[in-house]
Short mmCIF file of C-alpha atoms (C1' of nucleotides) in Angstrom, two decimals:
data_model
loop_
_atom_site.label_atom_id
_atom_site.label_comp_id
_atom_site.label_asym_id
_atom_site.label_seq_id
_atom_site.Cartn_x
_atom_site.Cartn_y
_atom_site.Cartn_z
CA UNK A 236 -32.25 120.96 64.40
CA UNK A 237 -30.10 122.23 61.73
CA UNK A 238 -30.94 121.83 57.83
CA UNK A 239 -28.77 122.02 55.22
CA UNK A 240 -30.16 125.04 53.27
CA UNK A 241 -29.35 127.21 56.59
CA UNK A 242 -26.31 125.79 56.63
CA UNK A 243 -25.43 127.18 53.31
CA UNK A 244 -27.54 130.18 53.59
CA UNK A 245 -24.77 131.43 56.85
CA UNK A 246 -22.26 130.43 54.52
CA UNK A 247 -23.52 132.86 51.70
CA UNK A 248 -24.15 135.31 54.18
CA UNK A 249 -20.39 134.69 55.61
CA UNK A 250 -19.19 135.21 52.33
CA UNK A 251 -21.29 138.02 50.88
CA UNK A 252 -20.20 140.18 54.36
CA UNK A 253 -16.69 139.32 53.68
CA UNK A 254 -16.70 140.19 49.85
CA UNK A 255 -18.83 143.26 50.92
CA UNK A 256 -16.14 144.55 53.03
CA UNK A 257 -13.67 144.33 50.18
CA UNK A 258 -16.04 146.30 47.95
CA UNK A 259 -14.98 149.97 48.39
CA UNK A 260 -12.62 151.52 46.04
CA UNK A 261 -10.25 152.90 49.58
CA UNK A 262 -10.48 149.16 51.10
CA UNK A 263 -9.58 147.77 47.75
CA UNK A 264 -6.51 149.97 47.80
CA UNK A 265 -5.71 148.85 51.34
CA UNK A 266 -5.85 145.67 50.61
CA UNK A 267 -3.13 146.46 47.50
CA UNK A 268 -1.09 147.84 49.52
CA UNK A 269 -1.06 144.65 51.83
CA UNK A 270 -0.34 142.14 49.06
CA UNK A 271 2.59 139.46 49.98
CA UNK A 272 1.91 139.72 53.43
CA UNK A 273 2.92 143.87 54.20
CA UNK A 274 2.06 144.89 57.42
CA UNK A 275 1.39 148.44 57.76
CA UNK A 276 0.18 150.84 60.78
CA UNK A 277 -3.15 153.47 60.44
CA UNK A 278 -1.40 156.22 60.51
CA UNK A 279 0.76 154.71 57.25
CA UNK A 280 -2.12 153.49 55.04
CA UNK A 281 -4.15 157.36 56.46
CA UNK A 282 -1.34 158.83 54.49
CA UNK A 283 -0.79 156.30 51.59
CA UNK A 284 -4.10 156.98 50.60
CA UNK A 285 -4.23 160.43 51.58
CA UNK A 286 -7.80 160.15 53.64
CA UNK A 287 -8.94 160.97 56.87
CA UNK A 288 -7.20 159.05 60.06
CA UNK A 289 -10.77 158.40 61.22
CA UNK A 290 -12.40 156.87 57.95
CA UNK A 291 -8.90 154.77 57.58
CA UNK A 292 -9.74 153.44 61.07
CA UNK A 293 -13.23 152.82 60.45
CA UNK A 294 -12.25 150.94 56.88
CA UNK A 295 -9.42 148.87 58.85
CA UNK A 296 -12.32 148.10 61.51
CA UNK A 297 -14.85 147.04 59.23
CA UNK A 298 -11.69 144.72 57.32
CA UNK A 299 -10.45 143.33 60.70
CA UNK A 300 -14.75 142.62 61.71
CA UNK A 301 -15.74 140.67 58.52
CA UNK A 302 -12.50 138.70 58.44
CA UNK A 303 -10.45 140.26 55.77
CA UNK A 304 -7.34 141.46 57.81
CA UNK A 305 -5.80 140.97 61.34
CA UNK A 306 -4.35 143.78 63.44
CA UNK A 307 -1.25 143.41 66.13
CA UNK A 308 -0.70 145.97 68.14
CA UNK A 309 3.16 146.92 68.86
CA UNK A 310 3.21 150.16 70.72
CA UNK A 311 1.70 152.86 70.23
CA UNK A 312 1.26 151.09 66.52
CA UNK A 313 -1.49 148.93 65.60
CA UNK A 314 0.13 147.03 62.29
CA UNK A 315 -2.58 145.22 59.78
CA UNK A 316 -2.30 142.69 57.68
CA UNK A 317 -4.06 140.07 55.53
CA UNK A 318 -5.53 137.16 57.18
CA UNK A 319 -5.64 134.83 54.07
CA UNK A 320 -2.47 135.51 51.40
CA UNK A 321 -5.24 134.05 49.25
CA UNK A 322 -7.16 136.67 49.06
CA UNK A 323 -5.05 138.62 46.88
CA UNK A 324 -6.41 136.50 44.34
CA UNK A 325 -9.57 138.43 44.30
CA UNK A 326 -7.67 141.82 43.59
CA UNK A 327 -6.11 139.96 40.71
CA UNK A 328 -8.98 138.64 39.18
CA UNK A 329 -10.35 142.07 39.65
CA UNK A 330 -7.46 143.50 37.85
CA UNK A 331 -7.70 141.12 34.54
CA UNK A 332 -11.74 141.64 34.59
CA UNK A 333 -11.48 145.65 34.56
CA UNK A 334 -8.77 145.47 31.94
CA UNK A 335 -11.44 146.51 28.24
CA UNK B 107 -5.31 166.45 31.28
CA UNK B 108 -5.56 163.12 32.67
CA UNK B 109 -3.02 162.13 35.21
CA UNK B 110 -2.25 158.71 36.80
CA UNK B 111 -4.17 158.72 39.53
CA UNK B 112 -7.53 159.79 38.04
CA UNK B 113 -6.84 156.48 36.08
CA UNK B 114 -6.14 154.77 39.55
CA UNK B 115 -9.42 155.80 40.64
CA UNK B 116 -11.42 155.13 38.03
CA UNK B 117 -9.54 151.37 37.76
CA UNK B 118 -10.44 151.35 41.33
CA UNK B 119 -14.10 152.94 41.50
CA UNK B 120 -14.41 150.10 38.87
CA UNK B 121 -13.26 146.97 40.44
CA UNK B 122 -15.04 147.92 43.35
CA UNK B 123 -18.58 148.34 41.83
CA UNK B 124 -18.06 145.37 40.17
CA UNK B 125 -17.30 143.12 43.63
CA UNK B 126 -20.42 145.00 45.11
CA UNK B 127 -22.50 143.31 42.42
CA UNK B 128 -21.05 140.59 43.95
CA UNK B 129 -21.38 141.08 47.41
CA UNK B 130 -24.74 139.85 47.98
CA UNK B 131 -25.79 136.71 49.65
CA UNK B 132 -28.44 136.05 46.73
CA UNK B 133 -26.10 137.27 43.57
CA UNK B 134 -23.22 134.72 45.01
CA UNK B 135 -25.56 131.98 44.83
CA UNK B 136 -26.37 132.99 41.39
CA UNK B 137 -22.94 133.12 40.25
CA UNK B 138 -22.55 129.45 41.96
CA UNK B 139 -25.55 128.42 39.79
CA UNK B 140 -23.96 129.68 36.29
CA UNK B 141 -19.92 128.41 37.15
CA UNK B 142 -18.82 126.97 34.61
CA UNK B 143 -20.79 128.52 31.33
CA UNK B 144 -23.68 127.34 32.30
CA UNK B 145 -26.77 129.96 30.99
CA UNK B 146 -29.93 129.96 32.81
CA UNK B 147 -33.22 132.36 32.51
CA UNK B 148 -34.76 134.78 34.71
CA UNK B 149 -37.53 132.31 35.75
CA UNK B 150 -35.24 129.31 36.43
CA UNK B 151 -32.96 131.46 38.81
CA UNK B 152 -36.09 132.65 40.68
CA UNK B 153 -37.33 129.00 41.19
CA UNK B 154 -34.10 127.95 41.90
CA UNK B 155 -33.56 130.53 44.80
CA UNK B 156 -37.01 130.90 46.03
CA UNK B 157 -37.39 134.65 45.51
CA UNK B 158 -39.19 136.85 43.72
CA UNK B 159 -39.46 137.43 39.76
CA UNK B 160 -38.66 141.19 39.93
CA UNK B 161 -36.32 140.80 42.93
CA UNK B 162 -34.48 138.06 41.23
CA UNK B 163 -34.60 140.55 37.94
CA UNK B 164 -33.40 143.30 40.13
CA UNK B 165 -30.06 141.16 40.62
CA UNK B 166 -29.60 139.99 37.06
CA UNK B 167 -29.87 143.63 35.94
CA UNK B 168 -27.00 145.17 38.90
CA UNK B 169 -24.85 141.76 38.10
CA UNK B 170 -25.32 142.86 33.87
CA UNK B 171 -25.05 146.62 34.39
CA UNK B 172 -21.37 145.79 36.36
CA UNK B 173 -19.74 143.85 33.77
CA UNK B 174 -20.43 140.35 36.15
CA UNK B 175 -22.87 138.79 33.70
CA UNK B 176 -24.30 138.75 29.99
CA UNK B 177 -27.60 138.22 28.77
CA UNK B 178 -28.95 136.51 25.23
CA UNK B 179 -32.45 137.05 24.92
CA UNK B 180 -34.01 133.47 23.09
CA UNK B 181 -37.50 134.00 22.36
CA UNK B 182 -39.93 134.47 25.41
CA UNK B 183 -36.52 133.64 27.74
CA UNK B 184 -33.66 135.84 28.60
CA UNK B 185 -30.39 133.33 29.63
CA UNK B 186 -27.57 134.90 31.46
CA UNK B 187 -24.41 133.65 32.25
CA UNK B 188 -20.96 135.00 33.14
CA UNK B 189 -19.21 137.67 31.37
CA UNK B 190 -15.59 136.07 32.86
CA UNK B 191 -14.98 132.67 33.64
CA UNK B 192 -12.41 133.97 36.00
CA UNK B 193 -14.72 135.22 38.25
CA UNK B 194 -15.33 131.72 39.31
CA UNK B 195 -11.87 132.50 41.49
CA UNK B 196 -13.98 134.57 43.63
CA UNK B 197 -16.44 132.41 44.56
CA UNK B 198 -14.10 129.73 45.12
CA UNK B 199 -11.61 131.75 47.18
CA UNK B 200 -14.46 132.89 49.24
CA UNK B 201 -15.27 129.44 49.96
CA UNK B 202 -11.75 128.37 51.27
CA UNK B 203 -12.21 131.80 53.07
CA UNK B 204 -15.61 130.90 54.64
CA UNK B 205 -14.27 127.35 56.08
CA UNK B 206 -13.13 128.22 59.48
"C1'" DA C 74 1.21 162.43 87.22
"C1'" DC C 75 1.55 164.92 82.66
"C1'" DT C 76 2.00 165.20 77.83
"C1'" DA C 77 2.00 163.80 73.25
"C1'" DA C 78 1.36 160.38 69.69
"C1'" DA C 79 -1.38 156.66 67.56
"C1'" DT C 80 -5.56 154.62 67.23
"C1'" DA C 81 -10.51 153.84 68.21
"C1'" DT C 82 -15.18 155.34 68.97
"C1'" DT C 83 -19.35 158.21 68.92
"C1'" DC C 84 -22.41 160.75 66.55
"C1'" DA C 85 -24.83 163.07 62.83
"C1'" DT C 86 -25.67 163.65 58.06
"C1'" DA C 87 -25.63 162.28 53.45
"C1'" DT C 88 -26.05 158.72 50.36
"C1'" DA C 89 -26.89 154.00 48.58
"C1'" DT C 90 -29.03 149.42 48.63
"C1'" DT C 91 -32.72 146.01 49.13
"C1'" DT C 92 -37.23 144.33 48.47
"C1'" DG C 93 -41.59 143.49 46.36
"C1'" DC C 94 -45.97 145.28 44.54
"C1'" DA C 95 -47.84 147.08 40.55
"C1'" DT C 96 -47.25 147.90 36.07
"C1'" DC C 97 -45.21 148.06 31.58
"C1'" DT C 98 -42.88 145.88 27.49
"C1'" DG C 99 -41.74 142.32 24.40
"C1'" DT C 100 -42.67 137.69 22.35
"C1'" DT C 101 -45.25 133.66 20.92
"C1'" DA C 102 -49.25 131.16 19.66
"C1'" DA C 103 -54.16 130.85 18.77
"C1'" DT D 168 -55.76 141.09 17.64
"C1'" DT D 169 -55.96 139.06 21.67
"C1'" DA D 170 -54.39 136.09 25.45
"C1'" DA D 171 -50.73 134.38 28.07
"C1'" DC D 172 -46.15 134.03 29.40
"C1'" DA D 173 -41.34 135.94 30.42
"C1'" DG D 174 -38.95 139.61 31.80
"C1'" DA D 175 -38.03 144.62 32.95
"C1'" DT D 176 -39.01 148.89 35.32
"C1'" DG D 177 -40.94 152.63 38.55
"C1'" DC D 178 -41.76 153.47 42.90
"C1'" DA D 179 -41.68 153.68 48.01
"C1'" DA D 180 -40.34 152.10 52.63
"C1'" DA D 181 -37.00 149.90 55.28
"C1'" DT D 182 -32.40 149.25 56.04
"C1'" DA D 183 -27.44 149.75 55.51
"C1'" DT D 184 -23.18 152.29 54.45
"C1'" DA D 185 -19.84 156.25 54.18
"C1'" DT D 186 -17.65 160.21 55.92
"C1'" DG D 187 -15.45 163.25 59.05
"C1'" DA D 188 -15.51 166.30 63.14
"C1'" DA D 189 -15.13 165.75 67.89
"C1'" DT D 190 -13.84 163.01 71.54
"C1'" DA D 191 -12.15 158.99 74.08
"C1'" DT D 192 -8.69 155.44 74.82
"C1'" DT D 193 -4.19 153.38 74.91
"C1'" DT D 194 0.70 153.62 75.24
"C1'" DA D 195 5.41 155.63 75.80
"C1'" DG D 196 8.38 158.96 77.37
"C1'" DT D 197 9.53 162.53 80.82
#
DNA sequence: ACTAAATATTCATATATTTGCATCTGTTAA
DNA sequence: TTAACAGATGCAAATATATGAATATTTAGT
């Protein structure tokens, strides 16, 4: 037995997790770098961004876990990329609102 | 001496405290509740969501503090509503996001 | 099989967030 | 000026997140 209001609830929850993994200055970046469908390896975004290999890996985990991004492995390479073109909206709309 | 990337950062550092405001099961649904210019106060949000005055309080203030929301005080009442209409995008892109 | 490169994982520490009770402040009406 | 309502704030405990050093895993080349 299923209600409604749980329903919705796992959908809040669905999209609060996914909005929470975009929340992080370095994982906002990422995702700017990824805009118009860029595919780009750890190593690559480690030095874009000029952090630690491990802490890019753990912010292109918790992207890949909560939905935002999908990885493909081609070698040696593991190449991410967004899952949903849309959500470049959501920098954008970030961009205009941080604009005063 | 301020050089392009401090302002990168801060840009950044900003957009992304602003989406963590968002990024909470209970401040989406409030942002649902007040699309489209709609004001309501402190009380009506915590009836409307079932959760505590202070808690519910707690998320105005983060959502205000971050640039997501404004507040008129009107007598006894405090309404808030959004700062940007735009930020309706988010919510909505989530939900295309969330359909799967 | 051995080595090196690219990525992922484990672990510990530091830091931040969430929640609600209790309390305080501001506002209206009697 | 007091009572009652609406909202904000301080605080503490529980929980979650961030970071990076060290290490493990995966893959390709020799």
């Amino acid at each position: 037995m299923i209600n409604i209001q749980e329903i919705d609830a796992d959908r809040l929850e669905m999209a609060a997790s996914m909005l929470k993994a975009i929340a992080h200055p370095m994982r906002i970046a990422i995702l700017k770098h990824l805009e118009g469908g860029k595919k780009l390896t750890v190593t690559e975004i480690h030095e874009l961004l000029g952090i630690e290999q491990s802490t890019t890996s753990h912010h292109l985990g918790i992207l890949k876990d909560k939905g935002v991004l999908c990885a493909r492995r081609e070698g040696k390479n593991t190449y991410y990329y967004l899952k949903h073109d849309i959500l470049s909206q959501i920098v954008d709309c970030l961009q205009r609102c941080t604009c005063e």
